[in-house]
GROMACS .gro file of C-alpha atoms in nm:
model
  184
    1UNK     CA    1   9.009   2.797  -2.714
    2UNK     CA    2   8.704   3.017  -2.719
    3UNK     CA    3   8.468   2.909  -2.990
    4UNK     CA    4   8.682   2.611  -3.094
    5UNK     CA    5   8.438   2.357  -2.954
    6UNK     CA    6   8.155   2.524  -3.140
    7UNK     CA    7   8.359   2.525  -3.464
    8UNK     CA    8   8.447   2.159  -3.412
    9UNK     CA    9   8.097   2.041  -3.325
   10UNK     CA   10   7.894   2.260  -3.562
   11UNK     CA   11   8.123   2.280  -3.867
   12UNK     CA   12   8.397   2.018  -3.872
   13UNK     CA   13   8.209   1.713  -3.741
   14UNK     CA   14   7.898   1.755  -3.961
   15UNK     CA   15   8.131   1.777  -4.262
   16UNK     CA   16   8.288   1.433  -4.196
   17UNK     CA   17   7.999   1.218  -4.330
   18UNK     CA   18   7.971   1.444  -4.636
   19UNK     CA   19   8.341   1.400  -4.713
   20UNK     CA   20   8.318   1.024  -4.654
   21UNK     CA   21   8.034   1.004  -4.907
   22UNK     CA   22   8.225   1.216  -5.159
   23UNK     CA   23   8.539   1.004  -5.121
   24UNK     CA   24   8.344   0.679  -5.147
   25UNK     CA   25   8.145   0.791  -5.452
   26UNK     CA   26   8.441   0.934  -5.640
   27UNK     CA   27   8.398   1.100  -5.977
   28UNK     CA   28   8.350   0.948  -6.321
   29UNK     CA   29   8.580   1.033  -6.612
   30UNK     CA   30   8.512   1.038  -6.983
   31UNK     CA   31   8.810   0.821  -7.072
   32UNK     CA   32   8.746   0.851  -7.445
   33UNK     CA   33   8.771   1.231  -7.422
   34UNK     CA   34   9.091   1.194  -7.218
   35UNK     CA   35   9.235   0.954  -7.479
   36UNK     CA   36   9.152   1.196  -7.761
   37UNK     CA   37   9.303   1.486  -7.567
   38UNK     CA   38   9.619   1.286  -7.497
   39UNK     CA   39   9.661   1.213  -7.867
   40UNK     CA   40   9.594   1.575  -7.966
   41UNK     CA   41   9.827   1.716  -7.699
   42UNK     CA   42  10.097   1.471  -7.808
   43UNK     CA   43  10.071   1.609  -8.162
   44UNK     CA   44  10.077   1.969  -8.035
   45UNK     CA   45  10.387   1.893  -7.826
   46UNK     CA   46  10.565   1.745  -8.129
   47UNK     CA   47  10.476   2.059  -8.328
   48UNK     CA   48  10.606   2.283  -8.048
   49UNK     CA   49  10.928   2.079  -8.031
   50UNK     CA   50  10.978   2.137  -8.404
   51UNK     CA   51  10.916   2.512  -8.361
   52UNK     CA   52  11.160   2.527  -8.069
   53UNK     CA   53  11.432   2.340  -8.262
   54UNK     CA   54  11.374   2.555  -8.572
   55UNK     CA   55  11.398   2.872  -8.359
   56UNK     CA   56  11.737   2.778  -8.216
   57UNK     CA   57  11.876   2.589  -8.516
   58UNK     CA   58  11.929   2.246  -8.358
   59UNK     CA   59  11.781   1.975  -8.138
   60UNK     CA   60  11.842   1.959  -7.762
   61UNK     CA   61  11.666   1.821  -7.455
   62UNK     CA   62  11.395   2.080  -7.390
   63UNK     CA   63  11.326   1.922  -7.050
   64UNK     CA   64  11.687   1.962  -6.932
   65UNK     CA   65  11.729   2.291  -6.741
   66UNK     CA   66  12.106   2.281  -6.807
   67UNK     CA   67  12.069   2.233  -7.184
   68UNK     CA   68  11.790   2.491  -7.204
   69UNK     CA   69  11.999   2.737  -7.002
   70UNK     CA   70  12.293   2.684  -7.236
   71UNK     CA   71  12.077   2.739  -7.545
   72UNK     CA   72  11.899   3.048  -7.413
   73UNK     CA   73  12.178   3.231  -7.235
   74UNK     CA   74  12.498   3.115  -7.405
   75UNK     CA   75  12.392   3.048  -7.764
   76UNK     CA   76  12.107   3.298  -7.805
   77UNK     CA   77  12.265   3.548  -7.563
   78UNK     CA   78  11.933   3.626  -7.392
   79UNK     CA   79  11.969   3.829  -7.071
   80UNK     CA   80  11.991   3.588  -6.775
   81UNK     CA   81  11.792   3.666  -6.462
   82UNK     CA   82  11.903   3.432  -6.183
   83UNK     CA   83  12.194   3.196  -6.149
   84UNK     CA   84  12.156   2.855  -5.986
   85UNK     CA   85  12.408   2.581  -5.905
   86UNK     CA   86  12.354   2.424  -6.248
   87UNK     CA   87  12.361   2.749  -6.446
   88UNK     CA   88  12.111   3.021  -6.517
   89UNK     CA   89  11.754   2.962  -6.407
   90UNK     CA   90  11.499   2.862  -6.669
   91UNK     CA   91  11.205   2.867  -6.429
   92UNK     CA   92  10.863   2.992  -6.533
   93UNK     CA   93  10.912   3.336  -6.374
   94UNK     CA   94  11.240   3.386  -6.564
   95UNK     CA   95  11.083   3.278  -6.893
   96UNK     CA   96  10.783   3.506  -6.830
   97UNK     CA   97  11.026   3.799  -6.794
   98UNK     CA   98  11.184   3.702  -7.127
   99UNK     CA   99  10.851   3.675  -7.308
  100UNK     CA  100  10.873   3.878  -7.629
  101UNK     CA  101  11.255   3.892  -7.630
  102UNK     CA  102  11.285   3.589  -7.860
  103UNK     CA  103  11.015   3.374  -8.029
  104UNK     CA  104  11.149   3.054  -7.870
  105UNK     CA  105  11.036   3.172  -7.524
  106UNK     CA  106  10.667   3.160  -7.618
  107UNK     CA  107  10.712   2.812  -7.767
  108UNK     CA  108  10.886   2.689  -7.450
  109UNK     CA  109  10.618   2.833  -7.220
  110UNK     CA  110  10.344   2.671  -7.430
  111UNK     CA  111  10.537   2.344  -7.442
  112UNK     CA  112  10.576   2.334  -7.064
  113UNK     CA  113  10.210   2.414  -7.003
  114UNK     CA  114  10.086   2.142  -7.238
  115UNK     CA  115  10.344   1.886  -7.119
  116UNK     CA  116  10.239   1.945  -6.756
  117UNK     CA  117   9.870   1.912  -6.841
  118UNK     CA  118   9.930   1.593  -7.039
  119UNK     CA  119  10.159   1.417  -6.790
  120UNK     CA  120   9.997   1.527  -6.465
  121UNK     CA  121   9.631   1.501  -6.558
  122UNK     CA  122   9.540   1.370  -6.904
  123UNK     CA  123   9.764   1.061  -6.901
  124UNK     CA  124   9.755   1.000  -6.524
  125UNK     CA  125   9.392   1.033  -6.414
  126UNK     CA  126   9.256   0.748  -6.633
  127UNK     CA  127   9.511   0.515  -6.470
  128UNK     CA  128   9.372   0.608  -6.127
  129UNK     CA  129   9.021   0.482  -6.206
  130UNK     CA  130   8.922   0.220  -5.951
  131UNK     CA  131   8.841  -0.100  -6.144
  132UNK     CA  132   8.554  -0.188  -5.909
  133UNK     CA  133   8.378   0.150  -5.910
  134UNK     CA  134   8.489   0.287  -6.247
  135UNK     CA  135   8.565   0.618  -6.077
  136UNK     CA  136   8.857   0.824  -5.950
  137UNK     CA  137   8.862   0.853  -5.570
  138UNK     CA  138   9.043   1.135  -5.393
  139UNK     CA  139   9.107   1.193  -5.023
  140UNK     CA  140   8.975   1.512  -4.870
  141UNK     CA  141   9.185   1.657  -4.589
  142UNK     CA  142   9.016   1.867  -4.322
  143UNK     CA  143   9.322   1.938  -4.112
  144UNK     CA  144   9.622   1.972  -4.344
  145UNK     CA  145   9.609   2.346  -4.411
  146UNK     CA  146   9.696   2.619  -4.163
  147UNK     CA  147   9.404   2.829  -4.286
  148UNK     CA  148   9.139   2.563  -4.224
  149UNK     CA  149   9.061   2.516  -4.591
  150UNK     CA  150   8.981   2.176  -4.729
  151UNK     CA  151   9.246   2.011  -4.944
  152UNK     CA  152   9.246   1.707  -5.171
  153UNK     CA  153   9.517   1.450  -5.237
  154UNK     CA  154   9.597   1.126  -5.418
  155UNK     CA  155   9.497   1.267  -5.663
  156UNK     CA  156   9.446   1.636  -5.595
  157UNK     CA  157   9.116   1.701  -5.769
  158UNK     CA  158   9.100   2.060  -5.641
  159UNK     CA  159   9.389   2.164  -5.865
  160UNK     CA  160   9.248   2.080  -6.208
  161UNK     CA  161   9.351   2.356  -6.451
  162UNK     CA  162   9.083   2.589  -6.582
  163UNK     CA  163   9.300   2.839  -6.769
  164UNK     CA  164   9.335   2.795  -7.139
  165UNK     CA  165   9.131   2.600  -7.389
  166UNK     CA  166   9.289   2.267  -7.293
  167UNK     CA  167   9.228   2.316  -6.920
  168UNK     CA  168   8.862   2.395  -6.978
  169UNK     CA  169   8.827   2.096  -7.210
  170UNK     CA  170   8.992   1.869  -6.955
  171UNK     CA  171   8.736   1.970  -6.693
  172UNK     CA  172   8.467   1.844  -6.930
  173UNK     CA  173   8.609   1.494  -6.879
  174UNK     CA  174   8.461   1.488  -6.528
  175UNK     CA  175   8.113   1.357  -6.591
  176UNK     CA  176   7.794   1.283  -6.400
  177UNK     CA  177   7.599   0.959  -6.433
  178UNK     CA  178   7.310   0.957  -6.683
  179UNK     CA  179   7.019   1.163  -6.555
  180UNK     CA  180   7.240   1.362  -6.318
  181UNK     CA  181   7.453   1.674  -6.344
  182UNK     CA  182   7.761   1.815  -6.173
  183UNK     CA  183   7.734   2.148  -5.995
  184UNK     CA  184   8.048   2.353  -5.950
   0.00000   0.00000   0.00000
């Protein structure tokens, strides 16, 4: 308990009004940029689907772990890594190990990355804009992590991708009001 009162009174409590202001203010989004990105990512995903189907010689449900497992490990005879209840694992770590073994692996990894970005962020965040404020409002959590770090939820705005061209471009959709700037 030593030092906990000091931590509480000098760090945690002074942070509360700052977090309240941040939650209340929210963050503005460039919805036109998000719309353009959604369209472009949709086209890229269609192109990747075509490349995946061409690589294996037929269509299948790319998003089905069972069908993907069957294609990769039974049809293409790629070396399986881990077995699950439904078949061989097609998780990211398994696919990363198979990178370079067959061209379809790179297409699948790219497809998954873009599909996640599009569904989780690009297509979802604009729908979370508060109609009264015109902004997205998150909740900051001071006490949810064991390490004492701040977290964000509904939506998690601390987990916006930065890797890759698309992730960096998506971050540009968070905008400041005219005459202001965002510092990160």
